[in-house]
PDB file of C-alpha atoms in Angstrom:
ATOM      1  CA  HIS A   1     -32.520 -14.694 279.101  1.00 66.00           C
ATOM      2  CA  LEU A   2     -29.373 -15.621 280.321  1.00 79.00           C
ATOM      3  CA  LEU A   3     -29.703 -19.838 281.826  1.00 84.00           C
ATOM      4  CA  THR A   4     -28.670 -20.662 285.786  1.00 91.00           C
ATOM      5  CA  ASP A   5     -25.962 -22.462 286.851  1.00 90.00           C
ATOM      6  CA  ALA A   6     -28.179 -25.174 287.241  1.00 91.00           C
ATOM      7  CA  GLN A   7     -29.439 -25.252 283.976  1.00 89.00           C
ATOM      8  CA  ILE A   8     -26.193 -25.248 282.448  1.00 86.00           C
ATOM      9  CA  GLU A   9     -24.799 -28.189 284.740  1.00 88.00           C
ATOM     10  CA  GLU A  10     -28.159 -29.328 283.253  1.00 87.00           C
ATOM     11  CA  LEU A  11     -27.740 -29.291 279.706  1.00 83.00           C
ATOM     12  CA  SER A  12     -23.484 -30.242 280.396  1.00 85.00           C
ATOM     13  CA  LYS A  13     -25.328 -33.690 281.148  1.00 85.00           C
ATOM     14  CA  VAL A  14     -26.225 -34.133 277.414  1.00 85.00           C
ATOM     15  CA  ASP A  15     -24.588 -36.877 275.817  1.00 88.00           C
ATOM     16  CA  VAL A  16     -23.726 -35.379 272.358  1.00 88.00           C
ATOM     17  CA  THR A  17     -22.604 -37.681 269.834  1.00 90.00           C
ATOM     18  CA  PRO A  18     -21.541 -37.068 266.247  1.00 90.00           C
ATOM     19  CA  ASP A  19     -24.688 -38.381 265.174  1.00 88.00           C
ATOM     20  CA  SER A  20     -26.598 -36.038 267.143  1.00 90.00           C
ATOM     21  CA  ILE A  21     -28.776 -32.819 265.483  1.00 87.00           C
ATOM     22  CA  SER A  22     -26.626 -30.246 265.213  1.00 85.00           C
ATOM     23  CA  HIS A  23     -29.398 -28.240 263.608  1.00 84.00           C
ATOM     24  CA  ILE A  24     -32.960 -28.278 260.885  1.00 84.00           C
ATOM     25  CA  VAL A  25     -32.449 -26.168 258.027  1.00 83.00           C
ATOM     26  CA  PHE A  26     -35.904 -26.642 255.998  1.00 82.00           C
ATOM     27  CA  THR A  27     -34.745 -26.641 251.651  1.00 80.00           C
ATOM     28  CA  SER A  28     -36.061 -23.197 249.830  1.00 75.00           C
ATOM     29  CA  GLY A  29     -39.002 -25.801 248.437  1.00 73.00           C
ATOM     30  CA  SER A  30     -38.438 -24.899 244.742  1.00 72.00           C
ATOM     31  CA  THR A  31     -39.000 -29.038 243.973  1.00 71.00           C
ATOM     32  CA  GLY A  32     -42.220 -28.636 245.981  1.00 76.00           C
ATOM     33  CA  THR A  33     -43.071 -28.850 249.913  1.00 81.00           C
ATOM     34  CA  PRO A  34     -39.607 -26.998 251.845  1.00 83.00           C
ATOM     35  CA  LYS A  35     -37.981 -30.294 254.130  1.00 82.00           C
ATOM     36  CA  ALA A  36     -36.468 -30.223 257.190  1.00 85.00           C
ATOM     37  CA  VAL A  37     -32.688 -31.249 256.963  1.00 85.00           C
ATOM     38  CA  GLN A  38     -31.598 -32.709 260.195  1.00 86.00           C
ATOM     39  CA  ILE A  39     -27.495 -31.697 259.705  1.00 86.00           C
ATOM     40  CA  ARG A  40     -25.465 -34.411 262.563  1.00 88.00           C
ATOM     41  CA  HIS A  41     -22.593 -32.713 264.055  1.00 88.00           C
ATOM     42  CA  ARG A  42     -20.484 -34.934 262.198  1.00 87.00           C
ATOM     43  CA  ASN A  43     -21.807 -33.379 259.499  1.00 85.00           C
ATOM     44  CA  PHE A  44     -21.025 -29.937 260.419  1.00 84.00           C
ATOM     45  CA  MET A  45     -17.794 -30.186 261.575  1.00 84.00           C
ATOM     46  CA  ALA A  46     -16.646 -32.669 258.418  1.00 84.00           C
ATOM     47  CA  TYR A  47     -17.750 -29.368 256.623  1.00 83.00           C
ATOM     48  CA  MET A  48     -16.073 -26.343 258.696  1.00 82.00           C
ATOM     49  CA  GLU A  49     -12.646 -28.386 257.918  1.00 82.00           C
ATOM     50  CA  THR A  50     -13.183 -27.142 254.280  1.00 80.00           C
ATOM     51  CA  HIS A  51     -14.142 -23.054 255.617  1.00 81.00           C
ATOM     52  CA  VAL A  52     -11.532 -20.768 255.035  1.00 84.00           C
ATOM     53  CA  ILE A  53     -12.379 -18.032 257.749  1.00 90.00           C
ATOM     54  CA  GLN A  54      -9.207 -17.889 260.014  1.00 91.00           C
ATOM     55  CA  THR A  55      -8.994 -17.314 263.994  1.00 93.00           C
ATOM     56  CA  ASN A  56      -7.901 -13.837 263.457  1.00 95.00           C
ATOM     57  CA  ASP A  57     -11.143 -12.724 261.160  1.00 96.00           C
ATOM     58  CA  ILE A  58     -13.356 -10.215 261.419  1.00 97.00           C
ATOM     59  CA  VAL A  59     -16.555 -11.844 260.209  1.00 96.00           C
ATOM     60  CA  LEU A  60     -19.484  -9.698 259.190  1.00 96.00           C
ATOM     61  CA  GLN A  61     -23.256 -11.739 260.264  1.00 91.00           C
ATOM     62  CA  PHE A  62     -25.019 -10.882 257.139  1.00 84.00           C
ATOM     63  CA  THR A  63     -27.058 -13.488 256.099  1.00 83.00           C
ATOM     64  CA  SER A  64     -30.640 -13.698 257.168  1.00 78.00           C
ATOM     65  CA  SER A  65     -31.014 -16.938 260.045  1.00 74.00           C
ATOM     66  CA  SER A  66     -34.020 -18.040 257.326  1.00 73.00           C
ATOM     67  CA  PHE A  67     -31.204 -19.439 254.538  1.00 77.00           C
ATOM     68  CA  ASP A  68     -28.293 -22.384 255.748  1.00 78.00           C
ATOM     69  CA  SER A  69     -25.807 -19.841 254.636  1.00 80.00           C
ATOM     70  CA  HIS A  70     -25.899 -17.722 258.424  1.00 82.00           C
ATOM     71  CA  LEU A  71     -24.102 -21.164 259.846  1.00 81.00           C
ATOM     72  CA  ASP A  72     -20.941 -20.144 257.863  1.00 82.00           C
ATOM     73  CA  GLU A  73     -21.142 -16.812 259.373  1.00 87.00           C
ATOM     74  CA  ILE A  74     -22.068 -17.295 263.631  1.00 88.00           C
ATOM     75  CA  ASN A  75     -21.107 -21.068 263.668  1.00 84.00           C
ATOM     76  CA  GLY A  76     -18.091 -20.736 261.530  1.00 85.00           C
ATOM     77  CA  ALA A  77     -17.023 -18.080 263.600  1.00 90.00           C
ATOM     78  CA  LEU A  78     -17.719 -19.634 266.967  1.00 88.00           C
ATOM     79  CA  VAL A  79     -15.747 -23.246 265.613  1.00 87.00           C
ATOM     80  CA  ARG A  80     -12.817 -20.842 264.740  1.00 88.00           C
ATOM     81  CA  GLY A  81     -12.850 -18.496 267.010  1.00 92.00           C
ATOM     82  CA  ALA A  82     -12.878 -16.102 264.353  1.00 95.00           C
ATOM     83  CA  GLN A  83     -14.667 -12.917 265.734  1.00 96.00           C
ATOM     84  CA  LEU A  84     -18.355 -11.443 264.482  1.00 95.00           C
ATOM     85  CA  VAL A  85     -19.663  -8.585 263.703  1.00 96.00           C
ATOM     86  CA  ALA A  86     -23.128  -8.249 263.682  1.00 93.00           C
ATOM     87  CA  LEU A  87     -25.700  -5.290 261.930  1.00 93.00           C
ATOM     88  CA  LYS A  88     -28.520  -4.199 263.041  1.00 92.00           C
ATOM     89  CA  ASN A  89     -32.224  -5.470 261.408  1.00 88.00           C
ATOM     90  CA  GLY A  90     -32.011  -4.464 258.004  1.00 88.00           C
ATOM     91  CA  GLY A  91     -28.665  -3.059 257.914  1.00 92.00           C
ATOM     92  CA  HIS A  92     -27.399  -4.991 254.643  1.00 91.00           C
ATOM     93  CA  PHE A  93     -29.970  -2.790 252.581  1.00 92.00           C
ATOM     94  CA  ASP A  94     -28.549   0.723 254.031  1.00 97.00           C
ATOM     95  CA  PHE A  95     -25.157   0.313 252.134  1.00 97.00           C
ATOM     96  CA  ASP A  96     -23.731   3.257 253.515  1.00 98.00           C
ATOM     97  CA  TYR A  97     -23.658   2.079 257.258  1.00 97.00           C
ATOM     98  CA  VAL A  98     -23.078  -1.195 256.012  1.00 97.00           C
ATOM     99  CA  THR A  99     -19.928  -0.347 254.512  1.00 98.00           C
ATOM    100  CA  LYS A 100     -18.762   2.473 257.105  1.00 98.00           C
ATOM    101  CA  THR A 101     -19.963  -1.193 260.125  1.00 98.00           C
ATOM    102  CA  ILE A 102     -17.223  -2.269 257.610  1.00 98.00           C
ATOM    103  CA  TYR A 103     -14.591   0.078 257.966  1.00 98.00           C
ATOM    104  CA  ASP A 104     -15.016   0.501 261.330  1.00 98.00           C
ATOM    105  CA  LYS A 105     -14.937  -3.158 262.794  1.00 98.00           C
ATOM    106  CA  LYS A 106     -12.296  -3.529 259.846  1.00 98.00           C
ATOM    107  CA  VAL A 107     -14.342  -6.604 258.856  1.00 98.00           C
ATOM    108  CA  THR A 108     -12.134  -9.181 256.689  1.00 97.00           C
ATOM    109  CA  TYR A 109     -14.592 -11.495 255.747  1.00 96.00           C
ATOM    110  CA  ILE A 110     -18.008 -10.963 254.400  1.00 95.00           C
ATOM    111  CA  GLY A 111     -20.500 -13.801 252.515  1.00 93.00           C
ATOM    112  CA  PRO A 112     -23.393 -12.019 250.434  1.00 93.00           C
ATOM    113  CA  VAL A 113     -25.046 -13.001 247.138  1.00 93.00           C
ATOM    114  CA  PRO A 114     -23.933 -11.747 244.340  1.00 96.00           C
ATOM    115  CA  SER A 115     -26.414  -9.437 243.787  1.00 96.00           C
ATOM    116  CA  TRP A 116     -26.043  -7.377 247.117  1.00 96.00           C
ATOM    117  CA  LEU A 117     -22.315  -7.599 245.612  1.00 97.00           C
ATOM    118  CA  ASN A 118     -23.222  -5.948 242.365  1.00 97.00           C
ATOM    119  CA  ALA A 119     -26.122  -3.452 244.199  1.00 97.00           C
ATOM    120  CA  LEU A 120     -22.547  -2.778 246.450  1.00 98.00           C
ATOM    121  CA  GLY A 121     -20.050  -2.263 243.053  1.00 97.00           C
ATOM    122  CA  LYS A 122     -22.909   0.268 242.280  1.00 97.00           C
ATOM    123  CA  PHE A 123     -23.203   2.044 245.646  1.00 98.00           C
ATOM    124  CA  LEU A 124     -18.920   2.686 245.649  1.00 98.00           C
ATOM    125  CA  ASN A 125     -19.206   3.598 242.045  1.00 97.00           C
ATOM    126  CA  GLU A 126     -21.943   6.477 242.683  1.00 97.00           C
ATOM    127  CA  ASN A 127     -20.840   7.530 246.699  1.00 98.00           C
ATOM    128  CA  HIS A 128     -16.692   8.845 247.070  1.00 97.00           C
ATOM    129  CA  HIS A 129     -16.857   9.344 249.908  1.00 97.00           C
ATOM    130  CA  ALA A 130     -17.295   5.524 251.270  1.00 98.00           C
ATOM    131  CA  GLN A 131     -14.629   3.789 248.246  1.00 98.00           C
ATOM    132  CA  GLN A 132     -11.993   2.586 250.742  1.00 97.00           C
ATOM    133  CA  ARG A 133     -14.364   1.151 253.454  1.00 98.00           C
ATOM    134  CA  VAL A 134     -14.291  -2.293 251.938  1.00 98.00           C
ATOM    135  CA  LYS A 135      -9.854  -2.416 251.413  1.00 98.00           C
ATOM    136  CA  SER A 136      -9.975  -4.309 255.198  1.00 98.00           C
ATOM    137  CA  VAL A 137     -12.261  -7.459 253.167  1.00 98.00           C
ATOM    138  CA  ARG A 138      -9.696 -10.132 252.868  1.00 97.00           C
ATOM    139  CA  CYS A 139     -12.375 -13.076 251.776  1.00 96.00           C
ATOM    140  CA  TRP A 140     -15.246 -12.088 249.676  1.00 97.00           C
ATOM    141  CA  TYR A 141     -17.869 -15.345 250.120  1.00 94.00           C
ATOM    142  CA  LEU A 142     -20.104 -15.279 247.373  1.00 95.00           C
ATOM    143  CA  GLY A 143     -22.749 -18.117 246.297  1.00 92.00           C
ATOM    144  CA  GLY A 144     -27.180 -18.544 245.623  1.00 89.00           C
ATOM    145  CA  GLU A 145     -27.176 -17.123 242.841  1.00 93.00           C
ATOM    146  CA  THR A 146     -25.365 -16.586 239.342  1.00 95.00           C
ATOM    147  CA  LEU A 147     -21.847 -14.973 239.497  1.00 97.00           C
ATOM    148  CA  LEU A 148     -21.481 -12.705 236.464  1.00 97.00           C
ATOM    149  CA  SER A 149     -17.681 -11.251 235.832  1.00 97.00           C
ATOM    150  CA  SER A 150     -18.561  -7.619 235.455  1.00 97.00           C
ATOM    151  CA  THR A 151     -20.020  -7.963 239.700  1.00 97.00           C
ATOM    152  CA  ILE A 152     -16.432  -8.659 240.506  1.00 97.00           C
ATOM    153  CA  ILE A 153     -15.004  -6.209 237.485  1.00 97.00           C
ATOM    154  CA  GLN A 154     -17.011  -3.141 238.903  1.00 97.00           C
ATOM    155  CA  LEU A 155     -15.978  -3.840 242.499  1.00 97.00           C
ATOM    156  CA  LEU A 156     -12.026  -4.287 241.901  1.00 97.00           C
ATOM    157  CA  PRO A 157     -11.484  -0.269 242.091  1.00 97.00           C
ATOM    158  CA  PHE A 158     -12.156  -0.433 246.304  1.00 98.00           C
ATOM    159  CA  VAL A 159     -10.711  -3.557 247.028  1.00 98.00           C
ATOM    160  CA  ASP A 160      -7.533  -4.162 248.234  1.00 97.00           C
ATOM    161  CA  GLU A 161      -5.234  -5.935 245.681  1.00 94.00           C
ATOM    162  CA  GLN A 162      -4.694  -9.539 248.072  1.00 95.00           C
ATOM    163  CA  SER A 163      -8.482 -10.006 248.199  1.00 97.00           C
ATOM    164  CA  ARG A 164      -9.729 -13.264 247.592  1.00 97.00           C
ATOM    165  CA  PHE A 165     -13.249 -13.750 245.918  1.00 98.00           C
ATOM    166  CA  PHE A 166     -14.860 -17.546 246.105  1.00 97.00           C
ATOM    167  CA  ASN A 167     -18.074 -18.467 243.639  1.00 97.00           C
ATOM    168  CA  LEU A 168     -19.795 -21.023 245.719  1.00 94.00           C
ATOM    169  CA  TYR A 169     -22.789 -23.736 245.137  1.00 92.00           C
ATOM    170  CA  GLY A 170     -24.461 -26.292 247.239  1.00 87.00           C
ATOM    171  CA  PRO A 171     -27.771 -27.265 248.132  1.00 83.00           C
ATOM    172  CA  ALA A 172     -28.941 -26.860 252.055  1.00 79.00           C
ATOM    173  CA  GLU A 173     -29.006 -31.183 251.968  1.00 80.00           C
ATOM    174  CA  ILE A 174     -25.339 -31.077 251.401  1.00 81.00           C
ATOM    175  CA  THR A 175     -25.069 -28.502 255.231  1.00 82.00           C
ATOM    176  CA  VAL A 176     -24.392 -25.530 253.627  1.00 84.00           C
ATOM    177  CA  VAL A 177     -21.537 -25.863 250.198  1.00 87.00           C
ATOM    178  CA  ALA A 178     -20.533 -28.413 248.747  1.00 90.00           C
ATOM    179  CA  THR A 179     -18.582 -26.826 245.566  1.00 93.00           C
ATOM    180  CA  CYS A 180     -16.063 -23.651 245.446  1.00 94.00           C
ATOM    181  CA  HIS A 181     -14.214 -21.824 242.734  1.00 96.00           C
ATOM    182  CA  GLU A 182     -11.580 -18.991 243.648  1.00 97.00           C
ATOM    183  CA  ILE A 183     -12.046 -16.279 241.344  1.00 97.00           C
ATOM    184  CA  ARG A 184      -8.616 -15.092 238.957  1.00 96.00           C
ATOM    185  CA  ARG A 185      -8.767 -11.698 238.206  1.00 95.00           C
ATOM    186  CA  GLU A 186      -7.554 -12.437 234.980  1.00 94.00           C
ATOM    187  CA  GLU A 187     -10.358 -14.632 233.733  1.00 96.00           C
ATOM    188  CA  LEU A 188     -12.819 -12.383 234.160  1.00 96.00           C
ATOM    189  CA  SER A 189     -12.274 -10.842 231.596  1.00 93.00           C
ATOM    190  CA  THR A 190     -13.030 -13.995 229.289  1.00 94.00           C
ATOM    191  CA  THR A 191     -15.525 -15.482 231.436  1.00 92.00           C
ATOM    192  CA  VAL A 192     -19.324 -14.355 231.418  1.00 95.00           C
ATOM    193  CA  SER A 193     -20.595 -16.465 234.175  1.00 95.00           C
ATOM    194  CA  LEU A 194     -18.239 -17.415 236.660  1.00 96.00           C
ATOM    195  CA  PRO A 195     -17.802 -21.527 237.388  1.00 95.00           C
ATOM    196  CA  ILE A 196     -19.031 -23.429 240.713  1.00 94.00           C
ATOM    197  CA  GLY A 197     -15.411 -25.046 240.993  1.00 94.00           C
ATOM    198  CA  TYR A 198     -14.526 -28.169 241.832  1.00 93.00           C
ATOM    199  CA  PRO A 199     -16.008 -30.093 245.140  1.00 92.00           C
ATOM    200  CA  LEU A 200     -14.762 -29.168 248.786  1.00 89.00           C
ATOM    201  CA  ILE A 201     -12.876 -31.869 250.324  1.00 87.00           C
ATOM    202  CA  GLY A 202     -14.990 -34.632 251.851  1.00 86.00           C
ATOM    203  CA  TYR A 203     -17.833 -34.054 249.450  1.00 88.00           C
ATOM    204  CA  CYS A 204     -18.112 -35.906 245.760  1.00 90.00           C
ATOM    205  CA  ILE A 205     -19.901 -34.600 242.802  1.00 91.00           C
ATOM    206  CA  TYR A 206     -20.950 -36.768 239.355  1.00 92.00           C
ATOM    207  CA  LEU A 207     -23.441 -35.683 237.042  1.00 93.00           C
ATOM    208  CA  LEU A 208     -25.770 -38.135 235.982  1.00 95.00           C
ATOM    209  CA  ASP A 209     -27.929 -38.604 233.045  1.00 94.00           C
ATOM    210  CA  GLU A 210     -32.043 -39.725 233.432  1.00 92.00           C
ATOM    211  CA  TYR A 211     -30.880 -43.516 233.907  1.00 93.00           C
ATOM    212  CA  ARG A 212     -28.140 -42.418 236.710  1.00 92.00           C
ATOM    213  CA  GLN A 213     -25.119 -43.070 234.607  1.00 95.00           C
ATOM    214  CA  PRO A 214     -22.321 -41.013 234.328  1.00 95.00           C
ATOM    215  CA  VAL A 215     -22.762 -38.355 231.309  1.00 95.00           C
ATOM    216  CA  VAL A 216     -20.107 -37.820 228.591  1.00 93.00           C
ATOM    217  CA  PRO A 217     -18.346 -34.300 228.438  1.00 89.00           C
ATOM    218  CA  GLY A 218     -20.577 -31.855 226.926  1.00 89.00           C
ATOM    219  CA  GLN A 219     -23.945 -33.491 227.300  1.00 92.00           C
ATOM    220  CA  LEU A 220     -26.180 -32.053 230.301  1.00 92.00           C
ATOM    221  CA  GLY A 221     -26.646 -34.095 233.326  1.00 93.00           C
ATOM    222  CA  GLU A 222     -28.254 -33.924 236.938  1.00 93.00           C
ATOM    223  CA  ILE A 223     -25.836 -33.018 239.689  1.00 92.00           C
ATOM    224  CA  ILE A 224     -25.517 -35.859 242.622  1.00 90.00           C
ATOM    225  CA  ILE A 225     -23.541 -34.887 245.453  1.00 90.00           C
ATOM    226  CA  GLY A 226     -22.376 -37.157 248.480  1.00 86.00           C
ATOM    227  CA  GLY A 227     -19.833 -36.751 251.047  1.00 83.00           C
ATOM    228  CA  GLU A 228     -19.315 -36.963 255.059  1.00 79.00           C
ATOM    229  CA  PRO A 229     -20.757 -33.562 255.071  1.00 69.00           C
ATOM    230  CA  SER A 230     -23.874 -34.377 253.705  1.00 73.00           C
ATOM    231  CA  ALA A 231     -26.990 -35.104 255.086  1.00 67.00           C
ATOM    232  CA  PHE A 232     -28.689 -38.476 254.986  1.00 58.00           C
ATOM    233  CA  TYR A 233     -32.139 -37.503 256.375  1.00 55.00           C
ATOM    234  CA  TYR A 234     -35.272 -35.429 255.719  1.00 53.00           C
ATOM    235  CA  GLU A 235     -38.665 -34.715 257.820  1.00 52.00           C
TER     236      GLU A 235
END
């Protein structure tokens, strides 16, 4: 329900500092029990400094709120002053509906997982009436799964030649994303699995062995992430 003027006035008295908690997200639990990660305002704002959303963007609110990447879409659009387009419940599973929404609303930014993008490419290949619907998208912000070149290749006939594709990586503990690789079209013919790229501004990445020592080129290691956007407290 809508807040009353008195409630808004009361909220305005709350003292918020950079170290105040902005929001809490849970890890996937892939290594055990899901953990609550406390993201501070300074973590989130440091991350937003790296973001590609621009004021004139129209952002598709695509991701479920159970995934931390929905913060990119909702808070990212609000912080940047962009427009936000919300889908109906479960709308991202209806490719005819979602592509028509992209076309009608002139969406410029979308952040799906690669498996969804792969399914979108197949839908567009099989449905001629929808093949012009995603040309407004200037930025495809992809992450959460391994991204194959074949996924991008099958989509290229249906996107604007100036559109940009990004492959991203980052667990919940680092706010949303820690690394980014902008995909060049010329690399698609020579690469099967696309790289996750380099650290975003404010992040640092280390590849360490079991003794927490840096690995040498070609040696397997564990990714350790640090930097201002990284959360520092589990519950």
